[in-house]
mmCIF file of N, CA and C in Angstrom:
data_model
loop_
_atom_site.group_PDB
_atom_site.id
_atom_site.type_symbol
_atom_site.label_atom_id
_atom_site.label_comp_id
_atom_site.label_asym_id
_atom_site.label_seq_id
_atom_site.Cartn_x
_atom_site.Cartn_y
_atom_site.Cartn_z
ATOM 1 N N MET A 1 0.846 -1.174 0.000
ATOM 2 C CA MET A 1 0.000 0.000 0.000
ATOM 3 C C MET A 1 0.895 1.242 0.000
ATOM 4 N N ASN A 2 0.498 2.203 -0.743
ATOM 5 C CA ASN A 2 1.232 3.442 -0.851
ATOM 6 C C ASN A 2 1.210 4.182 0.491
ATOM 7 N N ARG A 3 2.372 4.694 0.908
ATOM 8 C CA ARG A 3 2.448 5.379 2.208
ATOM 9 C C ARG A 3 1.627 6.663 2.233
ATOM 10 N N ALA A 4 1.629 7.383 1.124
ATOM 11 C CA ALA A 4 0.853 8.625 1.079
ATOM 12 C C ALA A 4 -0.632 8.327 1.237
ATOM 13 N N PHE A 5 -1.112 7.278 0.566
ATOM 14 C CA PHE A 5 -2.521 6.912 0.717
ATOM 15 C C PHE A 5 -2.812 6.445 2.135
ATOM 16 N N ALA A 6 -1.903 5.670 2.703
ATOM 17 C CA ALA A 6 -2.113 5.184 4.066
ATOM 18 C C ALA A 6 -2.173 6.340 5.057
ATOM 19 N N LYS A 7 -1.436 7.415 4.763
ATOM 20 C CA LYS A 7 -1.437 8.568 5.665
ATOM 21 C C LYS A 7 -2.624 9.488 5.416
ATOM 22 N N TRP A 8 -2.886 9.794 4.153
ATOM 23 C CA TRP A 8 -3.900 10.793 3.828
ATOM 24 C C TRP A 8 -5.255 10.207 3.483
ATOM 25 N N GLY A 9 -5.331 8.938 3.160
ATOM 26 C CA GLY A 9 -6.616 8.317 2.819
ATOM 27 C C GLY A 9 -7.640 8.399 3.939
ATOM 28 N N PRO A 10 -7.300 7.953 5.143
ATOM 29 C CA PRO A 10 -8.269 8.055 6.244
ATOM 30 C C PRO A 10 -8.642 9.495 6.579
ATOM 31 N N ARG A 11 -7.692 10.406 6.448
ATOM 32 C CA ARG A 11 -7.994 11.816 6.715
ATOM 33 C C ARG A 11 -8.947 12.377 5.674
ATOM 34 N N ALA A 12 -8.756 11.971 4.426
ATOM 35 C CA ALA A 12 -9.661 12.423 3.372
ATOM 36 C C ALA A 12 -11.062 11.869 3.592
ATOM 37 N N VAL A 13 -11.150 10.612 3.989
ATOM 38 C CA VAL A 13 -12.461 10.014 4.281
ATOM 39 C C VAL A 13 -13.126 10.750 5.437
ATOM 40 N N ALA A 14 -12.367 11.064 6.477
ATOM 41 C CA ALA A 14 -12.917 11.785 7.628
ATOM 42 C C ALA A 14 -13.388 13.179 7.225
ATOM 43 N N ALA A 15 -12.624 13.862 6.381
ATOM 44 C CA ALA A 15 -13.016 15.196 5.927
ATOM 45 C C ALA A 15 -14.273 15.139 5.065
ATOM 46 N N LEU A 16 -14.353 14.154 4.173
ATOM 47 C CA LEU A 16 -15.557 14.000 3.350
ATOM 48 C C LEU A 16 -16.771 13.658 4.203
ATOM 49 N N LEU A 17 -16.577 12.826 5.202
ATOM 50 C CA LEU A 17 -17.666 12.477 6.106
ATOM 51 C C LEU A 17 -18.154 13.706 6.867
ATOM 52 N N LEU A 18 -17.235 14.535 7.340
ATOM 53 C CA LEU A 18 -17.623 15.763 8.028
ATOM 54 C C LEU A 18 -18.381 16.692 7.088
ATOM 55 N N ALA A 19 -17.897 16.845 5.861
ATOM 56 C CA ALA A 19 -18.586 17.697 4.889
ATOM 57 C C ALA A 19 -19.993 17.185 4.615
ATOM 58 N N TRP A 20 -20.152 15.878 4.481
ATOM 59 C CA TRP A 20 -21.474 15.292 4.238
ATOM 60 C C TRP A 20 -22.395 15.522 5.434
ATOM 61 N N LEU A 21 -21.890 15.302 6.652
ATOM 62 C CA LEU A 21 -22.709 15.514 7.847
ATOM 63 C C LEU A 21 -23.141 16.971 7.976
ATOM 64 N N LEU A 22 -22.237 17.900 7.686
ATOM 65 C CA LEU A 22 -22.598 19.315 7.747
ATOM 66 C C LEU A 22 -23.624 19.667 6.682
ATOM 67 N N LEU A 23 -23.467 19.133 5.486
ATOM 68 C CA LEU A 23 -24.432 19.382 4.420
ATOM 69 C C LEU A 23 -25.812 18.869 4.805
ATOM 70 N N VAL A 24 -25.873 17.671 5.330
ATOM 71 C CA VAL A 24 -27.157 17.104 5.754
ATOM 72 C C VAL A 24 -27.750 17.922 6.894
ATOM 73 N N ALA A 25 -26.925 18.298 7.866
ATOM 74 C CA ALA A 25 -27.420 19.040 9.030
ATOM 75 C C ALA A 25 -27.966 20.412 8.649
ATOM 76 N N LEU A 26 -27.361 21.048 7.667
ATOM 77 C CA LEU A 26 -27.756 22.408 7.331
ATOM 78 C C LEU A 26 -28.838 22.495 6.267
ATOM 79 N N THR A 27 -29.187 21.389 5.631
ATOM 80 C CA THR A 27 -30.201 21.446 4.576
ATOM 81 C C THR A 27 -31.502 20.741 4.934
ATOM 82 N N GLN A 28 -31.555 20.087 6.064
ATOM 83 C CA GLN A 28 -32.776 19.380 6.451
ATOM 84 C C GLN A 28 -33.807 20.362 6.998
ATOM 85 N N PRO A 29 -35.090 20.096 6.756
ATOM 86 C CA PRO A 29 -36.116 20.954 7.362
ATOM 87 C C PRO A 29 -36.200 20.720 8.870
ATOM 88 N N LEU A 30 -36.795 21.666 9.553
ATOM 89 C CA LEU A 30 -36.965 21.565 10.998
ATOM 90 C C LEU A 30 -37.889 20.400 11.323
ATOM 91 N N ASN A 31 -37.504 19.579 12.299
ATOM 92 C CA ASN A 31 -38.387 18.492 12.717
ATOM 93 C C ASN A 31 -38.827 18.710 14.155
ATOM 94 N N HIS A 32 -39.805 17.956 14.597
ATOM 95 C CA HIS A 32 -40.406 18.190 15.907
ATOM 96 C C HIS A 32 -39.452 17.865 17.056
ATOM 97 N N ASP A 33 -38.578 16.909 16.911
ATOM 98 C CA ASP A 33 -37.631 16.599 17.983
ATOM 99 C C ASP A 33 -36.641 17.742 18.186
ATOM 100 N N GLU A 34 -36.165 18.278 17.084
ATOM 101 C CA GLU A 34 -35.218 19.383 17.154
ATOM 102 C C GLU A 34 -35.859 20.582 17.856
ATOM 103 N N HIS A 35 -37.088 20.884 17.479
ATOM 104 C CA HIS A 35 -37.813 21.997 18.086
ATOM 105 C C HIS A 35 -37.962 21.795 19.584
ATOM 106 N N GLN A 36 -38.288 20.587 19.990
ATOM 107 C CA GLN A 36 -38.513 20.293 21.401
ATOM 108 C C GLN A 36 -37.246 20.528 22.227
ATOM 109 N N PHE A 37 -36.120 20.044 21.776
ATOM 110 C CA PHE A 37 -34.888 20.180 22.545
ATOM 111 C C PHE A 37 -34.328 21.598 22.496
ATOM 112 N N LEU A 38 -34.381 22.243 21.325
ATOM 113 C CA LEU A 38 -33.872 23.608 21.227
ATOM 114 C C LEU A 38 -34.711 24.576 22.050
ATOM 115 N N THR A 39 -36.029 24.396 22.028
ATOM 116 C CA THR A 39 -36.898 25.257 22.828
ATOM 117 C C THR A 39 -36.638 25.065 24.312
ATOM 118 N N ALA A 40 -36.455 23.827 24.739
ATOM 119 C CA ALA A 40 -36.147 23.569 26.149
ATOM 120 C C ALA A 40 -34.831 24.236 26.539
ATOM 121 N N GLY A 41 -33.834 24.172 25.679
ATOM 122 C CA GLY A 41 -32.566 24.844 25.957
ATOM 123 C C GLY A 41 -32.722 26.349 26.034
ATOM 124 N N TRP A 42 -33.530 26.906 25.136
ATOM 125 C CA TRP A 42 -33.759 28.344 25.147
ATOM 126 C C TRP A 42 -34.479 28.764 26.426
ATOM 127 N N LEU A 43 -35.485 27.989 26.827
ATOM 128 C CA LEU A 43 -36.207 28.295 28.071
ATOM 129 C C LEU A 43 -35.289 28.192 29.286
ATOM 130 N N MET A 44 -34.426 27.191 29.303
ATOM 131 C CA MET A 44 -33.499 27.038 30.426
ATOM 132 C C MET A 44 -32.486 28.179 30.460
ATOM 133 N N ARG A 45 -32.096 28.662 29.306
ATOM 134 C CA ARG A 45 -31.178 29.797 29.243
ATOM 135 C C ARG A 45 -31.820 31.036 29.860
ATOM 136 N N HIS A 46 -33.139 31.139 29.769
ATOM 137 C CA HIS A 46 -33.862 32.285 30.314
ATOM 138 C C HIS A 46 -34.403 32.031 31.717
ATOM 139 N N GLY A 47 -33.838 31.052 32.412
ATOM 140 C CA GLY A 47 -34.133 30.869 33.823
ATOM 141 C C GLY A 47 -35.252 29.910 34.171
ATOM 142 N N GLN A 48 -35.870 29.288 33.191
ATOM 143 C CA GLN A 48 -36.921 28.322 33.489
ATOM 144 C C GLN A 48 -36.311 26.933 33.597
ATOM 145 N N TRP A 49 -36.977 26.074 34.357
ATOM 146 C CA TRP A 49 -36.456 24.729 34.567
ATOM 147 C C TRP A 49 -37.472 23.684 34.154
ATOM 148 N N PRO A 50 -36.971 22.581 33.560
ATOM 149 C CA PRO A 50 -37.896 21.527 33.147
ATOM 150 C C PRO A 50 -38.655 20.963 34.334
ATOM 151 N N TRP A 51 -39.836 20.517 34.059
ATOM 152 C CA TRP A 51 -40.760 19.894 35.012
ATOM 153 C C TRP A 51 -41.341 20.901 35.999
ATOM 154 N N ARG A 52 -40.616 21.951 36.327
ATOM 155 C CA ARG A 52 -41.159 22.967 37.223
ATOM 156 C C ARG A 52 -41.891 24.041 36.426
ATOM 157 N N ASP A 53 -41.264 24.532 35.348
ATOM 158 C CA ASP A 53 -41.821 25.635 34.575
ATOM 159 C C ASP A 53 -42.390 25.217 33.223
ATOM 160 N N PHE A 54 -41.956 24.095 32.702
ATOM 161 C CA PHE A 54 -42.477 23.613 31.418
ATOM 162 C C PHE A 54 -42.308 22.099 31.366
ATOM 163 N N PRO A 55 -43.171 21.431 30.608
ATOM 164 C CA PRO A 55 -43.056 19.968 30.536
ATOM 165 C C PRO A 55 -41.885 19.548 29.649
ATOM 166 N N LEU A 56 -41.174 18.533 30.101
ATOM 167 C CA LEU A 56 -40.095 17.932 29.322
ATOM 168 C C LEU A 56 -40.149 16.441 29.595
ATOM 169 N N PHE A 57 -40.237 15.658 28.557
ATOM 170 C CA PHE A 57 -40.461 14.226 28.713
ATOM 171 C C PHE A 57 -39.198 13.393 28.532
ATOM 172 N N GLN A 58 -38.043 14.047 28.538
ATOM 173 C CA GLN A 58 -36.762 13.362 28.458
ATOM 174 C C GLN A 58 -35.870 13.876 29.584
ATOM 175 N N VAL A 59 -34.712 13.255 29.722
ATOM 176 C CA VAL A 59 -33.738 13.784 30.678
ATOM 177 C C VAL A 59 -33.167 15.085 30.110
ATOM 178 N N PRO A 60 -32.771 16.020 30.960
ATOM 179 C CA PRO A 60 -32.427 17.359 30.459
ATOM 180 C C PRO A 60 -30.978 17.543 30.016
ATOM 181 N N LEU A 61 -30.267 16.492 29.663
ATOM 182 C CA LEU A 61 -28.860 16.671 29.311
ATOM 183 C C LEU A 61 -28.683 17.454 28.008
ATOM 184 N N LEU A 62 -29.406 17.084 26.963
ATOM 185 C CA LEU A 62 -29.287 17.813 25.703
ATOM 186 C C LEU A 62 -29.825 19.237 25.825
ATOM 187 N N PRO A 63 -30.969 19.474 26.472
ATOM 188 C CA PRO A 63 -31.385 20.866 26.669
ATOM 189 C C PRO A 63 -30.399 21.690 27.499
ATOM 190 N N LEU A 64 -29.714 21.061 28.447
ATOM 191 C CA LEU A 64 -28.686 21.801 29.186
ATOM 192 C C LEU A 64 -27.565 22.248 28.253
ATOM 193 N N TRP A 65 -27.160 21.379 27.352
ATOM 194 C CA TRP A 65 -26.129 21.745 26.377
ATOM 195 C C TRP A 65 -26.628 22.876 25.482
ATOM 196 N N TYR A 66 -27.889 22.780 25.033
ATOM 197 C CA TYR A 66 -28.445 23.835 24.193
ATOM 198 C C TYR A 66 -28.600 25.139 24.965
ATOM 199 N N ALA A 67 -28.827 25.064 26.273
ATOM 200 C CA ALA A 67 -28.873 26.284 27.088
ATOM 201 C C ALA A 67 -27.505 26.966 27.092
ATOM 202 N N LEU A 68 -26.438 26.180 27.182
ATOM 203 C CA LEU A 68 -25.092 26.757 27.102
ATOM 204 C C LEU A 68 -24.847 27.390 25.735
ATOM 205 N N LEU A 69 -25.314 26.722 24.680
ATOM 206 C CA LEU A 69 -25.172 27.301 23.345
ATOM 207 C C LEU A 69 -25.973 28.591 23.226
ATOM 208 N N ALA A 70 -27.167 28.631 23.825
ATOM 209 C CA ALA A 70 -28.001 29.831 23.763
ATOM 210 C C ALA A 70 -27.346 31.000 24.487
ATOM 211 N N MET A 71 -26.546 30.711 25.506
ATOM 212 C CA MET A 71 -25.816 31.782 26.185
ATOM 213 C C MET A 71 -24.664 32.294 25.321
ATOM 214 N N ALA A 72 -24.150 31.452 24.441
ATOM 215 C CA ALA A 72 -22.998 31.828 23.618
ATOM 216 C C ALA A 72 -23.393 32.504 22.310
ATOM 217 N N THR A 73 -24.576 32.201 21.786
ATOM 218 C CA THR A 73 -24.964 32.723 20.481
ATOM 219 C C THR A 73 -26.475 32.912 20.404
ATOM 220 N N ASP A 74 -26.893 33.791 19.525
ATOM 221 C CA ASP A 74 -28.322 33.963 19.259
ATOM 222 C C ASP A 74 -28.793 33.049 18.129
ATOM 223 N N TRP A 75 -27.889 32.379 17.468
ATOM 224 C CA TRP A 75 -28.189 31.498 16.347
ATOM 225 C C TRP A 75 -28.334 30.065 16.866
ATOM 226 N N LEU A 76 -29.349 29.823 17.665
ATOM 227 C CA LEU A 76 -29.467 28.546 18.364
ATOM 228 C C LEU A 76 -29.707 27.376 17.411
ATOM 229 N N LEU A 77 -30.539 27.548 16.398
ATOM 230 C CA LEU A 77 -30.789 26.446 15.464
ATOM 231 C C LEU A 77 -29.505 26.064 14.727
ATOM 232 N N LEU A 78 -28.784 27.042 14.223
ATOM 233 C CA LEU A 78 -27.527 26.765 13.525
ATOM 234 C C LEU A 78 -26.507 26.128 14.465
ATOM 235 N N ALA A 79 -26.374 26.677 15.661
ATOM 236 C CA ALA A 79 -25.421 26.123 16.629
ATOM 237 C C ALA A 79 -25.806 24.706 17.031
ATOM 238 N N GLY A 80 -27.091 24.457 17.201
ATOM 239 C CA GLY A 80 -27.542 23.112 17.554
ATOM 240 C C GLY A 80 -27.277 22.107 16.452
ATOM 241 N N ARG A 81 -27.533 22.512 15.224
ATOM 242 C CA ARG A 81 -27.285 21.597 14.104
ATOM 243 C C ARG A 81 -25.793 21.341 13.903
ATOM 244 N N LEU A 82 -24.988 22.369 14.033
ATOM 245 C CA LEU A 82 -23.540 22.174 13.910
ATOM 246 C C LEU A 82 -23.013 21.294 15.035
ATOM 247 N N THR A 83 -23.528 21.490 16.231
ATOM 248 C CA THR A 83 -23.123 20.651 17.359
ATOM 249 C C THR A 83 -23.505 19.200 17.119
ATOM 250 N N ALA A 84 -24.711 18.969 16.617
ATOM 251 C CA ALA A 84 -25.150 17.600 16.343
ATOM 252 C C ALA A 84 -24.282 16.952 15.266
ATOM 253 N N ALA A 85 -23.955 17.711 14.213
ATOM 254 C CA ALA A 85 -23.117 17.164 13.145
ATOM 255 C C ALA A 85 -21.712 16.852 13.657
ATOM 256 N N LEU A 86 -21.140 17.752 14.446
ATOM 257 C CA LEU A 86 -19.798 17.508 14.985
ATOM 258 C C LEU A 86 -19.793 16.357 15.982
ATOM 259 N N ALA A 87 -20.853 16.235 16.764
ATOM 260 C CA ALA A 87 -20.937 15.106 17.701
ATOM 261 C C ALA A 87 -21.044 13.785 16.944
ATOM 262 N N ALA A 88 -21.855 13.757 15.884
ATOM 263 C CA ALA A 88 -21.973 12.538 15.079
ATOM 264 C C ALA A 88 -20.630 12.194 14.445
ATOM 265 N N TRP A 89 -19.935 13.195 13.941
ATOM 266 C CA TRP A 89 -18.620 12.973 13.337
ATOM 267 C C TRP A 89 -17.634 12.440 14.368
ATOM 268 N N GLY A 90 -17.639 13.019 15.555
ATOM 269 C CA GLY A 90 -16.745 12.552 16.609
ATOM 270 C C GLY A 90 -17.013 11.114 17.011
ATOM 271 N N VAL A 91 -18.275 10.752 17.119
ATOM 272 C CA VAL A 91 -18.623 9.370 17.465
ATOM 273 C C VAL A 91 -18.193 8.420 16.355
ATOM 274 N N LEU A 92 -18.419 8.806 15.105
ATOM 275 C CA LEU A 92 -18.002 7.950 13.996
ATOM 276 C C LEU A 92 -16.485 7.783 13.961
ATOM 277 N N LEU A 93 -15.745 8.856 14.206
ATOM 278 C CA LEU A 93 -14.283 8.740 14.255
ATOM 279 C C LEU A 93 -13.836 7.856 15.410
ATOM 280 N N TRP A 94 -14.490 7.981 16.540
ATOM 281 C CA TRP A 94 -14.143 7.152 17.697
ATOM 282 C C TRP A 94 -14.398 5.677 17.402
ATOM 283 N N VAL A 95 -15.541 5.379 16.792
ATOM 284 C CA VAL A 95 -15.852 3.986 16.440
ATOM 285 C C VAL A 95 -14.861 3.472 15.404
ATOM 286 N N TRP A 96 -14.538 4.291 14.405
ATOM 287 C CA TRP A 96 -13.581 3.893 13.376
ATOM 288 C C TRP A 96 -12.215 3.615 14.008
ATOM 289 N N ARG A 97 -11.772 4.490 14.877
ATOM 290 C CA ARG A 97 -10.473 4.308 15.532
ATOM 291 C C ARG A 97 -10.480 3.068 16.424
ATOM 292 N N TRP A 98 -11.586 2.824 17.079
ATOM 293 C CA TRP A 98 -11.713 1.684 17.983
ATOM 294 C C TRP A 98 -11.756 0.365 17.218
ATOM 295 N N CYS A 99 -12.396 0.382 16.047
ATOM 296 C CA CYS A 99 -12.569 -0.861 15.279
ATOM 297 C C CYS A 99 -11.401 -1.156 14.350
ATOM 298 N N VAL A 100 -10.668 -0.166 13.932
ATOM 299 C CA VAL A 100 -9.602 -0.385 12.942
ATOM 300 C C VAL A 100 -8.265 -0.533 13.603
#
């Protein structure tokens, strides 16, 4: 096997995978799950808490993360989608590294 391919091949695959995940994340229409978690994060950023101030039917870990994003930016939908794409990419890289 060519050394250059062995060095740059996996990196190219990882870069293409990241580009594909970002493309998918940024072109999909809004779905109801995304709305539910982003809204919960926005409400938590403004001082409300799940179960006390609004109903939340899941554990609040993802809304807590979105609350932190809401404190950092006003572009919560974009930040949430980019975070989801980067998290998916990180998990895929971890699985690839673990399996190969």
